[in-house]
C-alpha cells in the first residue's frame, strides 16, 4: 500500500501546528503561516513533500468548498443586486490593469504578446485569500466586501477567454474555430440550469432527502451537488471554482442552506489550508534570495498598481474615498488562477524560466502581504479622510447629483439613520409611521437615486467623515442609529458623531457581543448585538413550546435583556460620568408613547377624567399634538384625536392600560405586551 500521500498530509499538518502556534503568539495571519509551511516543506527548501501534485489536488478542493460556502451565504437575488460590480467593476478593473501592465512590460523590453499576457496575469486577484479574510472579519456584506466579490466573480469568469487567447498570442493557430461560440452556448445553458435547479429541482430534492432524517444521505447529496456542478462548469470551459459558487447559489434558494453550510464548513477549513500550503511550495526560495531586492520592488509596484486600478474602478462606480481605498487594497495581490494561466503561457513559450520564477515569487509575496495590506487599509483611509477636504473625493463621484434637498437643512430634533439595508429600512418605516423626522445616509449611489425618486429623505455619502454628518444636521439631531455591518466604520462614525454632538443619543448595531465594550467606550448609548438578540429570541420560542404563559415569557426576556446588557457594558459604563439614566435609576419602569386614533372615543376627555395615575400607576409626561409639545400636562389637559402621549409606568401596568384603551390607541404590539 502506497502511503506517500498519507505521509505528506501528516507532515503538512504537523509542521502547520508548530508554525501556526508561533504565528499566533506574534499575531500574524494563519494564511501567512500556511504559506511559510509550504515553503519549508516544499521541494525548494527541505524537500520533505514528495508528491506536490497530490497536494495541489487537495488545494483545488479547498477553493471549491470556499466558493461553495460564499454561494450558499448569498442568493440569486443578491447576486443580481451586485451585477453592476461584476460586469462594470470587474470588466473595467481587468481592462485597465491589463493595459497598464502591457505598456510597463513593453517599456521593459518584452514583446507585445508577452506584455499583454503579463497584463492578463497581473489583472487577476486571489478569490481564496480575499474572501477568506473578509469572512473572518465579518465584512462580506459591507460595501467594499460586495464590490470585491463582484470583481472577483468577473475575474473567475474571464480566465476562460484568457486561456482561449493564450495560443493565439503565442502564434499557434486555433484548432476549433467555433470554440468561442460553443463556449457562449454552454455558458447560457449553465445559467438556465442554475435558475431551474435553484427554483424547482433542488428544493424538491432536498425536501425528500430531509424527510428520510438520514444525515449521511443529506451530506452526500450536498457534496454530489457541489462537485457535480463544478465538474459541469469545468467541462464547459469555465473554472471549477465558479461551478462551486453556482452550486452554492442553487442550494441558497432552499430552506436547508444553513444545514448545508454547517456540514461543509469543517471540510472547507481543512482543504483551504492545503491551498495555501501548495502556493508556498511553488516558491523557489534560493531564486528569491538571489534577487530579493528587485523582486520585493516589483511586488511593491504590483500592490500599488492593483490597489490604484481597483480603487479607481470603485470610485468610478460612485463610491466614496474610504470604500475606494479599502476595496483597492483588498484586491492588491495576484490571484491563484494566475498560476493556472501562467502554466499555459509557459507551455506556449510566452514565459521563459526566469520570467516564470520571477512571476511566481512576486505573486506569492503579494499574497503573503495581503493580510497586512487589508489590515492597514482602514487606518490609512481614516488618516487620508482627515486630510482631505474635496467633497467629491469624500462622498464619491456622484455626490453632486445626489445632494440633499434644501428641506433637509431645516431638520431639527430629528433621527439620523446610517445605512439603508434591512435595519435602516425598518427603522425609517417605523419613524415615518410614528411621524418622527429623519434623514438617511447611504453609500450606494443607485440606492440613493432610487429612494429619492420615491420621496425618501436620503443622503449620499460616507458617514465616517464629518462633513457628511454635518450635511444631515447632526448638531441639532436627537438620535443617531448606525445600522451598517462594517464594524470599523461603525466605530469611526460613533467617534465622529459624539465629538460633533455630545448630547446625541447613539444606537449602534453590531454582529458580536465582544464588540459591545469597544463601541460603548467610543460613545454609543445603546449597542444591539445580533448574536445576543438571536439567543434571546431562541429562548423566547423555547418557552412558548413548553406552554409558558405569554406574560411570563415577556417578563423573562425583559430580565435577560436588562441583566445581560448591563453585564456586557458594566466595565465601559464604569468609565463614563455618573449622569442620570432612567433605566439604571428606575429599574422595572419604562417610558412608551401611545398614539390616539383619529376617531378616538376619549376625544375631549381630560387626564383627570381618565384617572390613569390612580387606576394604572401611569403618568403622562408629555403630549405631542401636531407640531406642538405639551410638557408636564396637568389634570385639566384635554386629550384629542391623533395625540401622541408619552407615558411612564411599570410594564404590567402598561399592559392593563392597553386593555383599557382598547381600539382607541395604537400603543404596543402583542409581542411586547401580551393580552
XYZ file of C-alpha atoms in Angstrom:
675
model
C 0.000 0.000 0.000
C 1.418 3.383 -1.027
C 1.333 5.731 1.968
C 3.062 8.671 0.277
C 0.036 10.989 0.287
C -0.868 9.987 3.846
C 2.694 10.747 4.972
C 2.697 14.117 3.190
C -0.587 15.107 4.831
C 0.781 14.229 8.275
C 3.927 16.267 7.602
C 1.878 19.262 6.473
C -0.423 19.148 9.500
C 2.416 18.592 11.974
C 4.540 21.414 10.581
C 1.475 23.682 10.341
C 0.698 23.202 14.038
C 4.174 24.377 15.037
C 4.234 27.357 12.666
C 0.644 28.457 13.366
C 1.263 28.387 17.130
C 4.330 30.553 16.605
C 2.468 32.941 14.301
C -0.413 33.154 16.779
C 1.969 34.279 19.517
C 3.383 37.030 17.322
C -0.100 37.855 15.961
C 0.482 37.039 12.306
C -2.202 35.766 9.948
C -2.759 31.982 9.655
C -2.725 32.478 5.871
C 0.902 33.594 6.104
C 1.618 30.618 8.371
C 0.353 28.125 5.776
C 2.384 29.843 3.038
C 5.545 29.501 5.155
C 4.656 25.853 5.841
C 4.540 25.197 2.114
C 7.852 26.972 1.520
C 9.617 24.933 4.212
C 8.113 21.549 3.322
C 8.243 22.089 -0.438
C 10.849 20.914 -2.930
C 12.909 24.124 -2.809
C 13.814 24.062 0.933
C 13.609 20.795 2.916
C 12.053 18.770 0.108
C 10.146 16.518 2.512
C 6.924 16.599 0.444
C 7.315 14.097 -2.371
C 4.070 14.444 -4.322
C 3.319 18.140 -4.833
C 0.642 17.432 -7.468
C -1.452 15.478 -4.956
C -1.328 18.426 -2.571
C -2.427 20.716 -5.394
C -5.479 18.490 -5.961
C -6.400 18.868 -2.284
C -5.866 22.612 -2.669
C -8.311 22.704 -5.587
C -10.921 21.062 -3.356
C -10.332 23.832 -0.818
C -11.080 26.520 -3.415
C -14.207 24.640 -4.491
C -15.525 24.448 -0.915
C -14.694 28.109 -0.223
C -16.625 29.320 -3.260
C -19.490 26.978 -2.351
C -19.867 28.498 1.127
C -19.796 32.003 -0.377
C -22.540 30.991 -2.810
C -24.700 29.473 -0.057
C -24.470 32.650 2.018
C -25.749 34.675 -0.952
C -28.781 34.179 -3.154
C -29.607 34.668 -6.813
C -31.331 37.938 -5.903
C -28.268 39.186 -4.023
C -26.051 38.205 -6.946
C -28.352 40.112 -9.283
C -28.073 43.102 -6.958
C -24.277 43.195 -7.462
C -24.409 42.658 -11.261
C -23.048 46.172 -11.726
C -19.985 45.286 -9.661
C -19.488 42.078 -11.653
C -19.927 43.440 -15.178
C -18.879 47.082 -14.944
C -16.499 46.895 -11.981
C -14.858 43.612 -12.937
C -14.634 44.493 -16.623
C -13.029 47.889 -16.019
C -10.593 46.501 -13.441
C -9.306 43.765 -15.747
C -9.057 46.061 -18.796
C -7.331 48.961 -17.011
C -4.869 46.717 -15.166
C -4.040 44.715 -18.313
C -3.413 47.878 -20.363
C -1.162 49.449 -17.713
C 0.895 46.283 -17.257
C 1.079 45.889 -21.042
C 2.740 49.290 -21.506
C 5.019 48.805 -18.498
C 6.145 45.432 -19.893
C 6.759 46.970 -23.333
C 8.953 49.640 -21.742
C 10.975 46.883 -20.055
C 11.741 45.333 -23.441
C 9.247 42.459 -23.642
C 7.404 41.623 -26.865
C 3.796 42.681 -27.347
C 2.421 39.135 -26.896
C 4.317 38.550 -23.649
C 3.452 42.055 -22.444
C -0.282 41.509 -22.979
C -0.078 38.072 -21.364
C 1.642 39.613 -18.321
C -1.258 42.077 -18.176
C -3.674 39.146 -18.021
C -1.686 37.526 -15.197
C -1.434 40.638 -13.028
C -5.095 41.658 -13.523
C -6.386 38.621 -11.604
C -6.684 38.724 -7.795
C -6.929 35.957 -5.201
C -10.532 34.907 -4.640
C -9.479 32.431 -1.938
C -7.440 34.845 0.185
C -9.649 37.924 -0.118
C -12.934 36.145 0.582
C -11.433 34.173 3.473
C -10.144 37.349 5.148
C -13.445 39.161 4.553
C -15.351 36.210 6.027
C -13.127 36.047 9.101
C -13.702 39.756 9.790
C -17.443 39.608 9.066
C -17.080 42.145 6.230
C -18.633 40.220 3.343
C -21.762 42.402 3.320
C -20.004 45.752 3.641
C -19.912 47.939 0.501
C -16.259 47.093 -0.138
C -16.968 43.403 0.536
C -19.707 43.297 -2.104
C -17.646 45.225 -4.654
C -14.653 42.930 -4.085
C -16.858 39.862 -4.505
C -18.344 41.204 -7.733
C -14.940 41.940 -9.273
C -13.571 38.558 -8.177
C -16.525 36.748 -9.780
C -15.819 38.508 -13.072
C -12.149 37.525 -12.832
C -13.115 33.876 -12.295
C -15.168 34.046 -15.493
C -12.701 35.999 -17.624
C -9.943 33.425 -17.005
C -11.652 31.283 -19.669
C -11.317 33.695 -22.624
C -7.791 34.486 -21.412
C -6.885 30.785 -21.707
C -8.509 30.683 -25.164
C -6.436 33.715 -26.252
C -3.124 32.310 -24.960
C -2.288 30.124 -28.023
C -3.336 32.999 -30.325
C -0.904 35.331 -28.550
C 1.796 32.694 -28.987
C 1.056 32.456 -32.716
C -0.388 28.941 -32.562
C -3.420 28.532 -34.888
C -6.711 27.665 -33.227
C -7.884 24.105 -33.740
C -11.557 24.841 -33.142
C -12.968 27.792 -34.996
C -16.304 27.638 -33.213
C -14.845 27.318 -29.667
C -15.915 30.819 -28.613
C -19.465 30.305 -29.925
C -19.646 26.881 -28.258
C -18.391 28.371 -25.020
C -21.115 31.048 -25.165
C -23.845 28.465 -25.722
C -22.555 26.346 -22.847
C -22.466 29.396 -20.600
C -26.079 30.285 -21.389
C -27.105 26.679 -20.794
C -25.415 26.638 -17.384
C -27.119 29.875 -16.325
C -30.518 28.437 -17.261
C -29.683 25.220 -15.411
C -28.793 27.165 -12.257
C -32.073 29.100 -12.333
C -34.197 25.987 -12.879
C -32.295 23.947 -10.299
C -32.481 26.703 -7.689
C -36.202 27.333 -8.135
C -37.606 23.843 -8.594
C -35.208 20.889 -8.686
C -33.071 21.373 -5.591
C -35.823 22.414 -3.107
C -37.911 19.367 -4.077
C -34.928 17.005 -3.955
C -33.664 18.245 -0.590
C -37.171 18.019 0.864
C -37.292 14.310 0.020
C -33.759 13.794 1.356
C -34.500 15.576 4.629
C -37.680 13.531 5.125
C -35.507 10.422 5.499
C -33.838 12.009 8.583
C -30.596 10.486 7.359
C -27.718 12.924 7.965
C -25.271 10.907 5.882
C -27.616 10.967 2.889
C -28.051 14.736 3.217
C -24.277 15.286 3.382
C -23.607 13.039 0.377
C -26.285 14.891 -1.616
C -24.703 18.258 -0.857
C -21.207 17.031 -1.787
C -22.544 15.493 -5.005
C -24.234 18.781 -5.912
C -21.085 20.823 -5.255
C -18.658 18.658 -7.173
C -21.190 17.814 -9.882
C -21.824 21.472 -10.695
C -18.086 22.210 -10.565
C -17.455 19.320 -12.973
C -20.186 20.606 -15.279
C -18.720 24.108 -15.496
C -15.214 22.713 -15.937
C -16.328 20.657 -18.930
C -17.966 23.776 -20.345
C -14.594 25.525 -20.228
C -15.285 27.530 -17.058
C -13.437 27.187 -13.757
C -14.202 24.614 -11.074
C -14.433 27.414 -8.515
C -17.154 29.197 -10.484
C -19.126 25.939 -10.637
C -18.856 25.556 -6.875
C -20.122 29.129 -6.429
C -23.116 28.369 -8.666
C -23.799 25.208 -6.626
C -23.909 27.361 -3.519
C -26.394 29.706 -5.183
C -28.588 26.728 -6.117
C -28.729 25.483 -2.520
C -29.091 29.002 -1.069
C -32.603 29.196 -2.527
C -33.746 26.231 -0.409
C -34.687 26.298 3.266
C -31.886 23.837 4.055
C -28.988 26.147 3.181
C -27.936 26.701 6.806
C -27.693 22.961 7.440
C -25.688 22.530 4.244
C -23.148 25.193 5.101
C -22.847 23.862 8.647
C -21.932 20.438 7.293
C -19.389 21.769 4.797
C -17.524 24.360 6.899
C -15.153 21.871 8.625
C -14.191 20.394 5.246
C -13.638 23.858 3.801
C -11.260 24.923 6.571
C -9.178 21.760 6.241
C -8.838 21.821 2.458
C -8.231 25.579 2.321
C -5.095 25.015 4.378
C -3.808 22.752 1.582
C -4.395 25.539 -0.928
C -2.161 28.000 0.910
C 0.448 25.303 1.543
C 0.515 24.396 -2.166
C 1.076 28.055 -3.111
C 4.017 28.219 -0.699
C 5.544 25.113 -2.296
C 5.835 26.895 -5.643
C 8.301 29.419 -4.229
C 11.942 28.805 -5.196
C 13.496 30.299 -2.075
C 17.057 30.317 -3.447
C 15.932 32.236 -6.561
C 14.041 34.659 -4.354
C 17.018 35.298 -2.064
C 19.351 35.828 -5.022
C 17.044 38.502 -6.447
C 15.329 39.686 -3.277
C 15.693 43.445 -3.792
C 14.289 43.587 -7.306
C 11.539 41.044 -6.542
C 10.371 42.970 -3.468
C 10.420 46.180 -5.517
C 8.337 44.541 -8.246
C 5.901 43.197 -5.635
C 5.505 46.704 -4.190
C 4.840 48.070 -7.700
C 2.211 45.371 -8.321
C 0.483 46.074 -4.984
C 0.413 49.812 -5.679
C -0.735 49.352 -9.279
C -3.527 46.924 -8.434
C -4.674 48.999 -5.453
C -4.816 52.077 -7.677
C -6.733 50.403 -10.521
C -9.270 48.592 -8.302
C -9.692 51.776 -6.261
C -10.193 53.845 -9.415
C -12.872 51.440 -10.633
C -14.645 51.618 -7.256
C -14.520 55.422 -7.430
C -15.956 55.348 -10.972
C -18.806 53.219 -9.625
C -19.657 56.198 -7.419
C -18.349 55.138 -4.014
C -16.606 57.453 -1.537
C -12.896 57.623 -0.744
C -12.974 55.224 2.198
C -14.695 52.431 0.258
C -12.417 53.146 -2.714
C -9.219 52.716 -0.699
C -10.310 49.600 1.193
C -11.566 47.861 -1.956
C -8.423 48.721 -3.890
C -6.098 47.419 -1.182
C -8.154 44.247 -0.764
C -7.581 43.337 -4.446
C -3.881 44.269 -4.493
C -2.472 40.731 -4.837
C -2.008 38.385 -7.786
C -4.539 35.533 -7.772
C -4.390 31.751 -7.718
C -5.913 31.496 -11.200
C -2.906 33.427 -12.488
C -0.802 30.359 -11.639
C -3.062 28.220 -13.829
C -2.855 30.771 -16.648
C 0.942 31.084 -16.261
C 1.365 27.346 -16.842
C -0.331 27.777 -20.238
C 1.917 30.727 -21.000
C 4.993 28.711 -20.137
C 3.758 25.829 -22.309
C 3.280 28.104 -25.337
C 6.581 29.923 -24.824
C 5.193 33.282 -23.661
C 7.148 32.957 -20.382
C 10.723 31.698 -20.104
C 12.015 30.038 -16.912
C 13.426 33.239 -15.436
C 10.295 35.270 -16.051
C 8.134 32.415 -14.759
C 10.067 32.177 -11.471
C 10.017 35.958 -11.103
C 6.255 35.976 -11.616
C 5.764 33.206 -9.026
C 7.956 34.965 -6.459
C 6.261 38.352 -6.915
C 2.807 36.766 -6.810
C 3.488 34.852 -3.600
C 4.948 37.970 -1.953
C 1.785 39.926 -2.819
C -0.341 37.094 -1.422
C 1.699 36.961 1.785
C 1.378 40.737 2.157
C -2.416 40.723 1.686
C -3.387 40.277 5.386
C -1.153 43.232 6.322
C -2.318 45.375 3.412
C -6.001 44.744 4.164
C -5.489 45.339 7.892
C -3.802 48.706 7.236
C -6.412 49.894 4.723
C -8.855 51.096 7.381
C -6.323 53.227 9.273
C -4.875 54.600 6.024
C -8.305 55.617 4.751
C -9.076 57.237 8.117
C -5.871 59.311 8.006
C -6.444 60.392 4.410
C -10.026 61.405 5.129
C -8.819 63.691 7.908
C -6.532 65.491 5.447
C -8.997 65.609 2.557
C -11.418 68.492 2.030
C -12.504 67.745 -1.545
C -16.187 66.888 -1.374
C -16.180 64.664 -4.464
C -13.329 62.555 -3.050
C -15.006 62.302 0.342
C -18.505 61.469 -0.859
C -17.893 59.931 -4.272
C -18.140 60.844 -7.932
C -21.934 61.214 -7.902
C -22.144 63.315 -4.753
C -23.331 66.441 -6.596
C -26.163 64.595 -8.333
C -27.354 63.215 -5.017
C -27.018 66.363 -2.905
C -29.613 66.699 -0.138
C -32.575 68.896 -0.930
C -32.918 72.240 0.829
C -35.604 70.999 3.184
C -33.017 68.769 4.886
C -31.338 71.864 6.300
C -34.480 72.652 8.276
C -34.409 69.365 10.171
C -34.341 69.749 13.941
C -34.630 67.266 16.798
C -34.585 64.527 14.166
C -33.314 60.990 13.703
C -30.265 60.146 11.554
C -30.108 56.623 10.106
C -26.771 55.317 8.802
C -27.196 52.643 6.140
C -30.293 51.687 4.163
C -30.098 47.935 4.409
C -32.730 45.821 6.170
C -32.171 47.561 9.523
C -32.185 51.021 8.003
C -35.407 50.371 6.090
C -37.117 49.001 9.187
C -36.126 51.998 11.316
C -37.103 54.527 8.637
C -40.502 52.873 8.092
C -41.146 52.924 11.836
C -40.073 56.568 12.098
C -42.290 57.508 9.169
C -45.274 55.766 10.751
C -44.653 57.480 14.098
C -44.237 60.894 12.494
C -40.610 61.253 13.600
C -38.497 63.441 11.271
C -35.493 61.531 9.951
C -32.765 61.522 7.340
C -30.810 58.554 5.930
C -27.141 58.399 4.906
C -26.187 55.683 2.397
C -23.040 54.957 0.327
C -24.727 53.141 -2.570
C -25.471 55.796 -5.233
C -28.030 53.617 -7.024
C -29.975 53.116 -3.804
C -29.902 56.858 -3.097
C -31.197 57.780 -6.551
C -33.920 55.125 -6.480
C -35.180 56.041 -2.994
C -35.049 59.783 -3.713
C -37.314 59.215 -6.709
C -39.790 57.621 -4.286
C -39.631 60.618 -1.949
C -37.301 59.170 0.689
C -35.212 61.654 2.682
C -31.831 60.087 1.936
C -28.319 61.496 1.521
C -25.389 60.064 -0.402
C -22.054 59.933 1.411
C -19.663 58.204 3.794
C -20.806 58.882 7.346
C -17.296 58.321 8.732
C -16.492 61.849 7.552
C -17.558 64.917 9.482
C -18.902 66.889 6.505
C -21.360 64.120 5.639
C -22.815 64.054 9.151
C -22.855 67.848 9.117
C -24.999 67.775 5.945
C -27.553 65.772 7.943
C -27.638 68.493 10.634
C -26.167 66.257 13.316
C -25.702 69.207 15.676
C -29.483 69.513 16.027
C -30.324 65.782 15.824
C -31.660 63.850 18.806
C -30.849 60.224 17.862
C -28.317 58.512 15.596
C -28.910 54.892 14.527
C -25.918 53.098 12.983
C -27.277 50.057 11.149
C -24.362 49.065 8.908
C -22.422 45.794 9.093
C -18.954 47.380 8.891
C -17.633 47.269 12.473
C -14.653 49.558 11.886
C -16.789 52.145 10.099
C -19.314 51.925 12.950
C -16.597 52.785 15.480
C -15.448 55.744 13.404
C -18.990 57.057 12.926
C -19.708 56.863 16.654
C -16.471 58.684 17.487
C -17.070 61.474 14.957
C -20.749 61.858 15.876
C -20.020 62.030 19.601
C -17.443 64.779 19.065
C -19.794 66.756 16.816
C -22.812 66.436 19.112
C -22.027 65.341 22.690
C -25.751 65.232 23.523
C -26.923 62.963 20.695
C -28.261 59.529 21.642
C -26.435 56.855 19.648
C -27.836 53.374 18.973
C -25.483 51.019 17.131
C -25.892 47.589 15.649
C -23.103 45.035 15.836
C -22.782 41.364 14.989
C -20.995 40.010 18.050
C -21.196 40.517 21.795
C -17.451 41.050 22.214
C -17.757 44.298 20.228
C -20.152 45.937 22.705
C -17.500 47.228 25.100
C -15.442 48.958 22.410
C -18.484 50.639 20.849
C -19.729 51.789 24.268
C -16.331 53.260 25.030
C -16.412 55.125 21.724
C -19.640 56.798 22.840
C -22.593 54.582 21.898
C -25.504 54.782 24.355
C -27.049 51.515 23.201
C -25.382 48.641 21.347
C -27.620 45.918 19.943
C -25.675 42.714 19.223
C -27.350 40.426 16.689
C -25.695 37.428 18.332
C -27.282 38.204 21.728
C -30.705 39.092 20.355
C -30.767 35.820 18.417
C -30.168 33.867 21.628
C -32.952 35.796 23.377
C -35.354 35.029 20.535
C -34.432 31.350 20.684
C -35.074 31.360 24.428
C -38.451 33.040 23.935
C -39.605 30.495 21.348
C -38.363 27.656 23.524
C -40.588 28.825 26.382
C -43.568 29.020 24.018
C -43.042 25.386 23.090
C -43.219 24.497 26.787
C -46.535 26.418 27.043
C -45.172 29.090 29.382
C -47.701 31.979 29.600
C -47.021 34.980 27.353
C -46.757 37.383 30.294
C -44.092 35.197 31.927
C -42.143 34.988 28.678
C -42.288 38.772 28.352
C -41.025 39.212 31.910
C -38.239 36.648 31.433
C -36.985 38.206 28.204
C -37.014 41.685 29.747
C -34.921 40.435 32.655
C -32.497 38.652 30.328
C -32.011 41.785 28.250
C -31.673 44.023 31.296
C -29.226 41.768 33.126
C -27.349 40.685 30.012
C -26.732 44.136 28.588
C -25.795 45.566 31.967
C -23.188 42.821 32.459
C -21.822 43.303 28.957
C -21.467 47.039 29.459
C -20.501 47.242 33.111
C -16.804 47.871 32.520
C -17.250 50.519 29.876
C -20.099 52.223 31.747
C -17.910 52.492 34.834
C -15.555 54.713 32.885
C -18.313 57.185 31.997
C -19.571 60.036 34.166
C -22.433 59.407 36.563
C -25.206 61.003 34.529
C -28.783 60.107 35.323
C -30.127 57.183 33.317
C -33.784 56.237 33.664
C -33.179 52.519 33.107
C -30.415 52.419 35.705
C -32.057 54.632 38.321
C -35.621 53.302 37.934
C -35.354 49.608 37.080
C -38.619 47.946 36.053
C -40.079 51.208 34.714
C -40.437 52.043 31.040
C -41.385 55.090 29.035
C -43.564 54.411 25.974
C -45.528 56.512 23.513
C -49.100 55.727 22.540
C -50.987 57.426 19.739
C -54.716 58.027 19.924
C -56.574 57.184 16.726
C -58.414 59.701 14.590
C -61.856 58.574 15.792
C -60.794 58.218 19.423
C -63.686 57.989 21.907
C -61.552 59.806 24.512
C -61.526 62.989 22.416
C -62.249 65.921 24.741
C -61.684 63.925 27.959
C -59.218 65.376 30.487
C -56.442 63.449 32.190
C -58.366 63.936 35.448
C -61.405 62.213 33.891
C -59.348 59.200 32.834
C -57.614 58.989 36.255
C -54.733 56.992 34.732
C -52.367 57.526 37.676
C -54.693 56.053 40.304
C -56.067 53.281 38.068
C -52.853 52.076 36.418
C -49.969 53.906 38.086
C -49.302 55.581 34.712
C -48.036 59.133 34.388
C -48.416 61.157 31.190
C -45.119 63.015 30.866
C -45.889 64.914 27.665
C -48.332 65.121 24.764
C -47.330 65.696 21.148
C -50.083 67.411 19.168
C -49.049 68.004 15.541
C -46.008 70.312 15.844
C -46.832 71.304 19.445
C -45.295 69.619 22.506
C -47.305 69.887 25.783
C -44.774 69.266 28.545
C -45.870 68.109 32.014
C -49.634 68.261 31.291
C -51.998 68.964 34.175
C -55.153 67.091 35.125
C -57.230 69.620 33.187
C -55.365 68.982 29.928
C -57.751 67.596 27.327
C -56.870 64.728 25.029
C -57.639 64.984 21.342
C -57.761 62.518 18.498
C -54.326 61.834 16.945
C -52.496 62.994 20.102
C -49.331 61.074 20.983
C -48.923 60.599 24.741
C -45.556 59.872 26.371
C -46.390 57.597 29.318
C -44.297 56.287 32.225
C -45.370 53.109 34.054
C -44.344 49.597 35.002
C -44.590 47.033 32.175
C -47.504 45.135 33.678
C -49.417 48.396 34.205
C -48.758 49.309 30.596
C -50.471 46.106 29.547
C -53.519 46.921 31.695
C -53.597 50.434 30.245
C -53.604 48.996 26.724
C -56.616 46.854 27.531
C -58.374 49.916 28.920
C -57.698 51.971 25.781
C -58.802 49.117 23.543
C -59.156 50.106 19.892
C -58.745 53.831 20.579
C -54.954 53.847 20.585
C -52.002 52.400 18.753
C -49.599 51.642 21.511
C -47.968 48.257 21.993
C -47.567 45.156 19.865
C -48.724 41.855 21.331
C -45.107 40.762 21.343
C -44.184 43.421 23.905
C -47.443 43.493 25.792
C -49.277 40.167 25.763
C -53.018 40.283 26.106
